[in-house]
Amino acid sequence: MQKLGRILMVEDDSKDVELTLTALEEYNLANEVVVTRDGEEALDYLNCRGKFSARSRENPAVILLDLKLPKVDGLEVLKQVKAAENLRYIPVVVLTSSHEERDLVTSYKLGVNAYVVKPVDFHQFVNAIKELGAFWAVINVPPPESVNK
Amino acid sequence: MAQSNSDSHKILPIVNRYSLAVISVALAVMPALVLQHFKFRDVELPLLLFAIALTAWHAGVGPSVLAIVLSSICFDYFFAPPLYAFSLTPSDIPAILVLISFAVLVARFSAVRRRIERDLLQTQDKLQAEVVERTQQASLLNLTHDSIFVRDMSHVITYWNRGAEELYGWAPYEAVAKRSHDLLQTVFPMPIEDINAELLQTGRWEGEVRRTKADGTAVVVASRWSLRRDEANRAVAIMETNNDITDRKRREEEIRGLNQELEKRSADLQASNKELEAFAYSVSHDLRAPLRHMAGYAELLQKNASSALEDKGLRYLRMILDSAKRMGNLIDDLLAFSRIGRTEAQKTSVNLEQLVKEALNEVQPETNGRSIVWRIEPLPVCYGDRSMLRLVLVNLLSNAVKFTRPQPKPEIEIGCVDGNKDEVVVFVRDNGAGFDMKYVDKLFGVFQRLHHVDSFEGTGIGLATVQRIIHRHGGKVRAEGAIDQGATFYFSVPKI
């Protein structure tokens, strides 16, 4: 197996964080997950600001982004990521609670790489997370520009 | 014949006119001769002048010349010495010259006067004819139901027809010579200066004005103004034609009021509908997260702590997971149902056969390897929203698969029947559990179920969704069935 890329998870619900991490753990994908709890924190991380100013300069291999977030919402994070010269090539996967046409359309307009509705069934959820993690963090070869600076 | 007739008509007056000259001279000569006989001299000159004047007056230039010549001859023969001879002595010449000069002057003045008189008469005739014509026109204007009045450029009324009297309540003698805007208390829809400018420029103006009748009631009239100009192109009068539109205006006002109310109600309804849809969406969305957590943690518990649990505990866990799954399906179906109300239908031509194939692929996993006999007839192309119609077919096929489960030889048929010329009627028929026609009205309602959850799982939203989609296409749904004898669902969609 290839070297595991770092996964940036943006999720405000601690239960969702725990369940997602559990799912990733089952497939040994949890080690490199960075969790941010709102849109502002996620942008700080991506731009190496505030408490993340000392982080390693490498961009995450994938961003798992919830849409309903405190402070700065998911669509705004997506917009800023896709507008920033040094971040726009990071694959962004929207992970949301339900299928809402408007969010789906807006996300794709903003250049999202995948849009996933979290399944209620835990098996399906685990499978979805596993496949996402495996595809984006392991199988997919990121473009060279996605490495920060 | 007609020609000679008219000629004789012309000749007769000419003969008469010249006869007048001869007779009048003769009638002047005879008394003069009689008087001369009784030694009364010098009466002949005034008498002959009178005869010439008479001829000139009544018979014109030619006969008066004849009269002058005859008078001169008679004067010379009868009255100038030597009497009864055509010889002129030098002493007679002045008298003859005086006679001729006088005669010419008298004839001339008579002719001029006569011409003037004739002209005067002609003018009078013309005037009379015009008066008759105008009177006729005015009485025609009185016949019309429109109210018509004429006013001069300082708005003084000069004519007022019967329609105007009926509309405003003033008789012509009350209205004529009054200023129209004062009498009628006219309220104009725009500044009067603008109206006058338009009237002078184009010669007409049209608009709605408010006025007050003689009895004080207000009236709205559609008023048309036409400008009249004289030969020198000066504006001289304005003719107004008015129609009472008070009732029409009131009805329009009422309709406008009703429309506004309707629009407001419709907007209110739309707003509350939107609110409701948003609420349904948000509830479904927010319900999903805790549900997922419940299912997730129950699953983790089952996995990590199953050794610590008895069979009973494990069964409880399974029940929790089952219920969570059902609630998840319910929420998903509700979301899909509410989405139909919220999204715009994207209508195109839809190949129903292709759509049935796709729907079959989608329900394939639900058949669990059962050997179902599918009978699929050729289907036409229709006009509608592809993804919505796909959902209709998926729901109906999924229902058919589900309700044929107890049937050892399940058969499902898809086809179309003759509808009217504008629509396609598609049916899905199965030989499954069927239903009691008594409850057919409940079939398409939200959360309405005719079977127990334990025998046939489902949320009770599928057929409601089908109906909502078909209604959005302007079509109809219906169902036929009998218990244990299968069911047939029909839906109609517009033809291409």
XYZ file of C-alpha atoms in Angstrom:
645
model
C 0.000 0.000 0.000
C 1.098 3.499 -0.846
C 1.947 6.052 1.796
C -1.217 7.334 3.367
C -2.096 10.965 2.659
C -3.441 13.182 5.386
C -7.226 13.532 5.608
C -8.742 16.838 6.765
C -12.163 16.251 8.280
C -14.420 19.297 8.841
C -17.284 18.180 11.093
C -18.960 19.906 14.031
C -20.868 16.911 15.416
C -18.678 14.953 17.822
C -20.689 11.764 17.279
C -20.205 11.976 13.554
C -16.483 12.540 14.175
C -16.296 9.486 16.413
C -18.269 7.258 14.035
C -16.257 8.393 11.039
C -12.966 7.853 12.861
C -14.171 4.422 13.965
C -14.997 3.555 10.389
C -11.608 4.752 9.186
C -9.872 2.919 12.020
C -11.280 -0.390 10.869
C -9.268 0.049 7.722
C -6.280 1.656 9.376
C -6.976 4.973 7.814
C -7.497 6.975 11.008
C -3.949 7.863 11.926
C -3.585 10.752 9.566
C -6.938 12.363 10.103
C -6.969 15.998 11.194
C -10.302 17.071 12.657
C -11.488 20.675 12.572
C -14.829 21.547 14.158
C -16.018 24.493 12.095
C -15.392 26.303 8.822
C -13.157 28.951 10.326
C -10.880 26.394 11.946
C -10.712 24.455 8.680
C -9.657 27.569 6.758
C -7.096 28.387 9.464
C -5.662 24.923 9.094
C -5.539 25.079 5.318
C -3.936 28.527 5.344
C -1.541 27.671 8.230
C -2.982 30.429 10.388
C -3.509 30.775 14.144
C -2.879 27.580 16.061
C -1.968 25.813 12.827
C 0.794 28.250 11.886
C 3.416 25.693 12.858
C 1.916 22.711 10.979
C 3.812 20.910 8.262
C 3.398 22.658 4.941
C 2.029 19.631 3.090
C -1.602 19.990 1.953
C -4.066 17.243 2.954
C -4.719 14.518 0.361
C -8.462 15.080 0.707
C -10.928 17.255 2.602
C -14.066 15.583 3.995
C -16.423 18.533 4.374
C -19.760 18.738 6.183
C -22.051 21.478 4.907
C -23.844 22.542 8.075
C -21.087 24.106 10.134
C -20.899 26.831 12.789
C -19.341 30.234 11.938
C -18.293 29.631 8.321
C -20.461 27.035 6.571
C -19.259 24.235 4.338
C -20.175 25.867 1.023
C -18.165 28.967 1.961
C -15.158 26.788 2.876
C -15.512 25.013 -0.470
C -15.718 28.342 -2.292
C -12.574 29.670 -0.610
C -10.624 26.477 -1.169
C -11.501 26.404 -4.867
C -10.684 30.103 -5.227
C -7.261 29.920 -3.566
C -4.376 29.345 -5.941
C -2.477 27.068 -3.495
C -5.533 25.050 -2.326
C -7.738 24.604 -5.383
C -6.278 21.226 -6.415
C -7.027 19.546 -3.065
C -9.885 17.092 -3.690
C -12.937 18.078 -1.642
C -15.605 15.513 -0.749
C -18.833 16.899 0.655
C -20.251 14.565 3.306
C -23.714 15.668 4.267
C -26.720 14.399 6.169
C -29.261 14.549 3.392
C -29.670 14.907 -0.330
C -30.648 18.504 -1.008
C -30.824 19.549 -4.649
C -29.749 23.140 -4.009
C -26.668 22.133 -2.009
C -25.766 19.536 -4.607
C -25.991 21.988 -7.493
C -24.137 24.741 -5.634
C -21.393 22.333 -4.563
C -20.780 21.158 -8.111
C -20.865 24.720 -9.374
C -18.159 25.556 -6.869
C -16.061 22.625 -8.140
C -16.583 19.904 -5.552
C -14.892 16.576 -6.414
C -17.520 14.293 -4.855
C -20.804 14.647 -3.014
C -21.775 11.909 -0.567
C -24.954 11.579 1.488
C -24.132 9.843 4.778
C -26.143 6.601 4.858
C -28.223 5.932 7.965
C -27.201 2.285 7.921
C -23.888 1.950 9.730
C -22.568 -0.758 7.418
C -23.182 1.396 4.435
C -21.702 4.370 6.256
C -18.558 2.445 7.115
C -18.276 1.231 3.539
C -18.726 4.721 2.157
C -16.110 6.212 4.473
C -13.712 3.360 3.806
C -14.032 3.724 0.074
C -13.673 7.471 0.247
C -10.625 7.256 2.456
C -9.067 4.488 0.402
C -9.728 6.227 -2.900
C -8.725 9.757 -2.088
C -6.048 9.180 0.517
C -4.465 6.040 -0.895
C -5.313 5.223 -4.483
C -5.661 8.682 -5.973
C -2.397 10.364 -6.936
C -2.751 14.030 -6.006
C -1.621 16.698 -8.459
C 1.778 18.224 -7.609
C 0.224 21.645 -7.013
C -1.770 20.336 -4.064
C 1.377 20.374 -1.935
C 1.522 23.678 -0.084
C 4.491 25.965 -0.933
C -88.472 67.040 -78.197
C -87.131 67.976 -74.830
C -84.567 70.182 -76.551
C -87.176 72.236 -78.514
C -89.305 72.497 -75.425
C -86.526 74.036 -73.389
C -85.717 76.349 -76.362
C -89.292 77.641 -76.540
C -89.113 78.181 -72.793
C -86.033 80.336 -73.328
C -87.463 82.235 -76.335
C -90.744 83.168 -74.670
C -89.234 85.342 -71.916
C -87.014 87.086 -74.528
C -90.092 87.926 -76.659
C -91.927 89.067 -73.549
C -88.996 91.272 -72.477
C -88.792 93.085 -75.848
C -92.607 93.364 -75.974
C -92.381 95.061 -72.565
C -90.030 97.664 -74.116
C -92.413 98.310 -77.031
C -95.563 98.376 -74.867
C -94.091 100.625 -72.170
C -92.862 103.149 -74.787
C -96.266 103.011 -76.499
C -98.043 103.503 -73.140
C -95.825 106.555 -72.453
C -96.374 108.075 -75.901
C -100.176 107.748 -75.895
C -100.977 109.922 -72.810
C -98.284 112.414 -73.919
C -99.984 112.711 -77.321
C -103.386 113.162 -75.668
C -102.001 115.830 -73.338
C -100.164 117.529 -76.272
C -103.498 117.699 -78.055
C -104.844 119.711 -75.105
C -101.777 121.979 -75.282
C -100.048 120.340 -72.287
C -96.422 120.331 -73.485
C -93.261 118.749 -72.181
C -94.849 115.777 -70.354
C -93.455 113.369 -72.953
C -89.871 113.469 -71.640
C -90.555 112.282 -68.081
C -93.067 109.691 -69.365
C -90.570 108.248 -71.878
C -87.825 108.201 -69.209
C -90.219 106.334 -66.948
C -90.928 103.810 -69.735
C -87.179 103.284 -70.277
C -86.577 102.886 -66.539
C -89.440 100.369 -66.304
C -87.978 98.353 -69.194
C -84.446 98.486 -67.763
C -85.754 97.366 -64.364
C -87.788 94.468 -65.556
C -86.335 93.407 -68.905
C -82.575 94.051 -68.772
C -80.086 95.720 -71.096
C -81.270 94.674 -74.645
C -84.916 95.707 -74.226
C -83.856 98.963 -72.520
C -81.666 99.831 -75.562
C -84.703 99.090 -77.740
C -86.808 101.327 -75.483
C -84.220 104.169 -75.778
C -84.199 103.880 -79.572
C -88.016 103.763 -79.778
C -88.309 106.686 -77.345
C -85.847 108.764 -79.388
C -87.780 108.029 -82.599
C -91.155 108.765 -80.996
C -89.801 111.969 -79.426
C -88.492 113.161 -82.775
C -91.642 112.164 -84.665
C -94.396 113.144 -82.243
C -92.990 115.817 -79.993
C -90.064 117.626 -81.667
C -91.136 120.341 -84.130
C -91.857 119.997 -86.938
C -94.356 117.580 -85.440
C -95.108 114.282 -87.178
C -91.883 114.358 -89.204
C -88.442 112.723 -88.806
C -86.592 115.950 -89.363
C -84.382 117.363 -86.670
C -83.794 121.044 -86.209
C -80.641 122.087 -84.393
C -82.819 123.292 -81.537
C -84.093 119.710 -81.050
C -80.685 118.127 -80.719
C -79.987 119.162 -77.088
C -83.383 117.848 -76.076
C -82.708 114.514 -77.826
C -79.207 114.300 -76.309
C -80.613 115.024 -72.836
C -83.215 112.296 -73.387
C -80.623 109.765 -74.526
C -78.185 110.581 -71.701
C -80.883 110.390 -69.071
C -82.207 107.222 -70.600
C -78.754 105.555 -70.543
C -78.162 106.610 -66.928
C -81.572 105.388 -65.787
C -81.101 102.084 -67.644
C -77.638 101.668 -66.140
C -78.708 102.344 -62.560
C -81.715 100.104 -62.951
C -79.582 97.264 -64.262
C -77.021 97.639 -61.418
C -79.707 97.791 -58.779
C -81.450 94.831 -60.224
C -78.251 92.781 -60.217
C -77.562 93.676 -56.596
C -81.068 92.696 -55.659
C -80.721 89.372 -57.463
C -77.436 88.659 -55.664
C -79.073 89.482 -52.387
C -81.880 87.082 -53.107
C -79.458 84.341 -54.084
C -77.470 84.819 -50.856
C -80.657 84.676 -48.882
C -81.666 81.431 -50.580
C -78.286 79.918 -49.843
C -78.504 80.963 -46.224
C -81.927 79.442 -45.923
C -80.702 76.194 -47.435
C -77.826 76.121 -44.969
C -80.122 76.773 -42.048
C -82.310 73.854 -43.153
C -79.298 71.584 -43.508
C -77.867 72.537 -40.126
C -81.188 72.069 -38.454
C -81.390 68.608 -39.966
C -77.870 67.785 -38.765
C -78.625 69.047 -35.306
C -81.739 66.934 -35.104
C -79.653 63.933 -36.263
C -77.233 64.592 -33.398
C -80.259 64.588 -31.136
C -81.096 61.083 -32.299
C -77.870 59.510 -31.077
C -77.633 58.012 -27.588
C -74.191 59.528 -27.139
C -74.067 62.737 -25.261
C -72.695 65.421 -27.567
C -72.067 69.088 -26.930
C -70.086 71.800 -28.662
C -68.230 74.595 -26.914
C -66.173 77.456 -28.204
C -62.533 78.002 -27.406
C -63.334 79.691 -24.102
C -65.379 76.589 -23.144
C -68.750 78.287 -23.510
C -71.351 75.723 -24.587
C -72.942 76.503 -27.968
C -74.735 73.243 -28.646
C -76.172 70.604 -26.304
C -77.892 67.476 -27.660
C -80.556 65.332 -26.081
C -77.984 62.694 -25.058
C -76.147 65.382 -23.083
C -79.397 66.368 -21.437
C -80.120 62.741 -20.511
C -76.609 62.192 -19.181
C -76.051 65.394 -17.231
C -79.638 66.442 -16.453
C -79.507 69.974 -17.859
C -81.829 71.004 -20.712
C -80.222 72.755 -23.705
C -81.505 76.188 -22.574
C -79.837 75.634 -19.169
C -76.537 74.466 -20.575
C -75.979 76.636 -23.637
C -73.966 79.833 -22.933
C -72.497 78.353 -19.699
C -68.837 77.480 -19.330
C -68.781 73.687 -19.629
C -66.049 72.980 -17.044
C -67.833 75.146 -14.463
C -71.259 73.693 -15.164
C -70.054 70.071 -15.061
C -67.280 70.554 -12.439
C -64.976 68.550 -14.670
C -62.008 66.769 -13.072
C -59.390 65.985 -15.722
C -57.022 63.031 -15.633
C -54.092 65.301 -16.518
C -53.320 69.034 -16.475
C -55.757 70.876 -18.751
C -52.795 72.655 -20.406
C -51.488 69.288 -21.618
C -54.928 68.330 -22.914
C -55.264 71.609 -24.800
C -51.776 71.230 -26.242
C -52.613 67.749 -27.532
C -55.964 68.951 -28.881
C -54.394 71.822 -30.779
C -51.604 69.644 -32.113
C -53.531 66.561 -33.205
C -57.072 67.933 -33.426
C -58.390 65.377 -30.931
C -58.166 64.141 -27.374
C -59.565 61.094 -25.582
C -59.739 60.385 -21.898
C -61.801 59.637 -18.843
C -63.115 62.616 -16.896
C -65.129 62.898 -13.706
C -68.108 65.214 -13.723
C -71.063 66.186 -11.577
C -74.632 65.905 -12.840
C -77.422 68.444 -12.287
C -78.658 66.361 -9.335
C -75.196 66.398 -7.750
C -74.239 62.764 -8.400
C -70.762 62.028 -9.701
C -70.323 60.416 -13.090
C -67.316 59.007 -14.928
C -67.409 59.532 -18.694
C -65.234 58.407 -21.556
C -64.828 61.722 -23.364
C -63.693 62.227 -26.972
C -62.907 65.752 -28.114
C -62.583 66.925 -31.722
C -61.341 70.356 -32.673
C -63.149 72.339 -35.376
C -61.229 74.864 -37.432
C -62.580 77.537 -39.754
C -61.431 78.230 -43.331
C -58.517 80.278 -42.035
C -57.450 77.264 -39.954
C -58.271 79.008 -36.693
C -59.515 76.760 -33.885
C -63.108 77.775 -33.322
C -64.935 75.050 -31.475
C -64.587 71.763 -29.650
C -67.095 68.946 -30.033
C -67.269 66.543 -27.098
C -68.791 63.071 -27.329
C -69.306 61.496 -23.916
C -70.242 58.012 -22.747
C -71.220 57.197 -19.211
C -68.821 54.526 -17.922
C -69.548 54.943 -14.221
C -70.927 51.413 -13.850
C -68.132 49.883 -15.866
C -65.578 51.746 -13.754
C -67.192 50.569 -10.551
C -67.172 46.975 -11.742
C -63.565 47.305 -12.833
C -62.723 48.704 -9.432
C -64.493 45.777 -7.768
C -62.681 43.279 -9.962
C -59.369 44.972 -9.266
C -60.070 44.804 -5.554
C -60.982 41.123 -5.766
C -57.913 40.402 -7.844
C -55.672 42.121 -5.364
C -57.177 40.134 -2.542
C -56.765 36.952 -4.557
C -53.163 37.783 -5.353
C -52.481 38.486 -1.714
C -54.099 35.228 -0.644
C -52.214 33.328 -3.299
C -48.958 34.943 -2.174
C -49.766 34.112 1.440
C -50.543 30.557 0.452
C -47.374 30.267 -1.551
C -45.361 31.676 1.330
C -46.857 29.281 3.864
C -46.442 26.429 1.403
C -42.764 27.298 0.994
C -42.410 27.571 4.736
C -44.000 24.166 5.148
C -41.733 22.605 2.527
C -38.698 24.192 4.161
C -39.868 22.942 7.523
C -40.424 19.419 6.193
C -37.001 19.459 4.628
C -35.238 20.814 7.660
C -37.008 18.362 9.987
C -36.152 15.437 7.748
C -32.592 16.640 7.400
C -32.048 17.218 11.078
C -33.768 13.970 12.059
C -31.406 12.027 9.929
C -28.241 12.887 11.881
C -29.327 11.589 15.329
C -30.839 8.569 13.610
C -27.541 7.804 11.972
C -25.818 8.132 15.316
C -28.311 5.772 16.978
C -27.827 3.209 14.254
C -24.060 3.700 14.291
C -23.666 3.255 18.019
C -26.122 0.328 18.136
C -24.073 -1.309 15.408
C -20.852 -0.686 17.305
C -22.469 -2.106 20.441
C -23.593 -5.204 18.565
C -20.117 -5.670 17.233
C -18.022 -4.944 20.308
C -20.269 -6.112 23.141
C -22.210 -8.991 21.630
C -20.329 -11.488 23.829
C -21.562 -9.673 26.937
C -25.199 -9.726 25.822
C -27.793 -12.453 26.054
C -29.963 -13.471 23.109
C -32.698 -11.144 24.341
C -30.313 -8.186 24.452
C -29.060 -8.987 20.962
C -32.647 -9.150 19.695
C -33.347 -5.743 21.211
C -30.326 -4.364 19.430
C -31.571 -5.835 16.158
C -34.957 -4.208 16.762
C -33.259 -0.848 17.353
C -31.308 -1.222 14.129
C -34.391 -2.328 12.214
C -36.411 0.615 13.420
C -33.601 3.035 12.712
C -33.391 1.687 9.187
C -37.132 2.004 8.668
C -37.123 5.535 9.973
C -34.256 6.324 7.635
C -36.272 5.042 4.680
C -39.270 7.011 5.818
C -37.287 10.216 5.999
C -35.712 9.581 2.603
C -39.136 8.991 1.046
C -40.540 12.103 2.717
C -37.631 14.132 1.412
C -38.169 12.801 -2.094
C -41.882 13.566 -1.793
C -41.285 17.128 -0.649
C -38.621 17.597 -3.319
C -41.252 16.995 -6.034
C -43.190 19.950 -4.664
C -40.124 22.144 -4.469
C -38.364 21.485 -7.749
C -39.339 22.682 -11.188
C -40.310 19.916 -13.646
C -37.821 19.757 -16.550
C -40.021 18.498 -19.351
C -38.612 16.821 -22.454
C -39.613 13.932 -24.663
C -39.203 10.715 -22.681
C -38.772 7.236 -24.125
C -40.949 5.167 -21.776
C -39.487 1.834 -22.917
C -35.993 2.979 -22.039
C -37.288 4.297 -18.727
C -38.925 0.940 -17.895
C -35.602 -0.794 -18.558
C -33.830 1.543 -16.153
C -36.533 1.100 -13.513
C -36.274 -2.695 -13.886
C -32.531 -2.523 -13.275
C -33.144 -0.482 -10.177
C -35.663 -2.901 -8.640
C -33.669 -5.983 -9.664
C -31.991 -6.317 -6.206
C -35.453 -6.429 -4.581
C -36.452 -9.542 -6.567
C -33.917 -11.613 -4.554
C -33.541 -14.094 -7.368
C -37.267 -14.853 -7.548
C -38.373 -16.007 -10.968
C -40.784 -13.279 -11.903
C -42.381 -13.413 -15.363
C -42.090 -9.909 -16.833
C -44.356 -9.023 -19.743
C -43.357 -5.688 -21.236
C -45.334 -4.344 -24.185
C -44.029 -1.693 -26.561
C -44.457 1.772 -25.037
C -44.689 5.151 -26.772
C -42.694 8.323 -26.238
C -44.278 10.833 -23.883
C -43.604 14.364 -22.673
C -42.495 14.951 -19.094
C -39.757 15.206 -16.503
C -37.527 12.182 -17.045
C -36.256 11.716 -13.501
C -39.715 12.205 -11.990
C -41.318 9.688 -14.379
C -38.491 7.295 -13.629
C -39.374 7.554 -9.940
C -43.015 6.776 -10.835
C -42.006 3.571 -12.634
C -39.524 2.546 -9.939
C -42.186 2.980 -7.258
C -44.837 1.044 -9.210
C -42.461 -1.786 -10.199
C -41.073 -1.981 -6.690
C -44.630 -2.234 -5.350
C -45.467 -4.980 -7.860
C -42.323 -6.942 -6.891
C -43.120 -6.508 -3.222
C -46.775 -7.508 -3.354
C -46.218 -10.583 -5.551
C -43.912 -12.095 -2.940
C -46.545 -14.570 -1.613
C -47.413 -15.575 -5.172
C -45.650 -18.807 -6.320
C -45.858 -17.792 -9.986
C -45.447 -14.025 -9.957
C -46.286 -12.184 -13.135
C -45.859 -8.458 -13.760
C -47.125 -6.769 -16.922
C -46.324 -3.283 -18.172
C -48.187 -1.798 -21.136
C -50.339 0.968 -22.368
C -54.030 1.330 -23.186
C -55.869 3.696 -25.506
C -56.254 7.082 -23.877
C -57.537 10.200 -25.574
C -55.519 11.809 -28.366
C -53.438 13.990 -26.023
C -52.261 11.460 -23.483
C -50.570 8.137 -22.970
C -52.073 5.774 -20.388
C -49.540 3.332 -18.949
C -50.396 0.474 -16.626
C -48.461 -1.835 -14.313
C -50.344 -5.056 -13.496
C -49.389 -7.769 -11.046
C -50.979 -10.986 -9.767
C -49.982 -10.339 -6.167
C -51.768 -9.598 -2.921
C -54.115 -7.037 -4.454
C -56.382 -4.846 -2.330
C -60.002 -4.295 -1.404
C -61.594 -1.752 -3.805
C -63.379 -0.371 -0.717
C -60.129 1.328 0.249
C -59.093 2.462 -3.203
C -59.429 6.128 -2.158
C -56.855 5.653 0.596
C -54.305 4.121 -1.746
C -52.668 7.328 -2.950
C -52.683 9.230 0.376
C -49.492 9.972 2.302
C -48.790 7.406 5.055
C -51.812 5.353 3.963
C -51.164 1.637 4.062
C -53.538 -1.207 3.302
C -51.237 -3.953 4.617
C -49.434 -4.552 7.877
C -45.849 -3.460 8.083
C -44.904 -7.005 9.095
C -46.279 -8.545 5.896
C -45.182 -5.856 3.436
C -42.601 -3.300 4.497
C -42.924 0.275 3.229
C -43.400 3.824 4.248
C -46.792 4.637 2.711
C -45.287 7.446 0.680
C -44.508 5.677 -2.614
C -47.964 5.932 -4.216
C -48.466 9.447 -2.858
C -45.266 10.380 -4.651
C -46.544 8.708 -7.837
C -49.763 10.686 -7.665
C -47.984 13.949 -6.951
C -45.669 13.505 -9.931
C -48.492 12.544 -12.313
C -50.609 15.471 -11.128
C -47.698 17.782 -11.784
C -47.756 16.451 -15.354
C -51.466 17.200 -15.635
C -52.281 13.478 -15.691
C -54.365 11.103 -13.581
C -53.700 7.974 -11.536
C -56.100 5.191 -10.697
C -55.981 1.640 -9.431
C -58.008 -1.534 -9.802
C -57.674 -4.646 -7.744
C -59.188 -7.379 -5.597
C -57.798 -9.180 -2.578
C -55.363 -11.937 -3.623
C -56.146 -11.292 -7.283
C -53.554 -8.699 -8.053
C -53.665 -5.010 -8.732
C -53.383 -2.735 -11.756
C -52.124 0.835 -11.524
C -52.801 3.259 -14.369
C -51.233 6.654 -14.926
C -51.623 9.101 -17.784
C -48.999 11.528 -19.091
C -49.082 13.971 -22.027
C -48.216 12.651 -25.485
C -45.280 14.211 -27.263
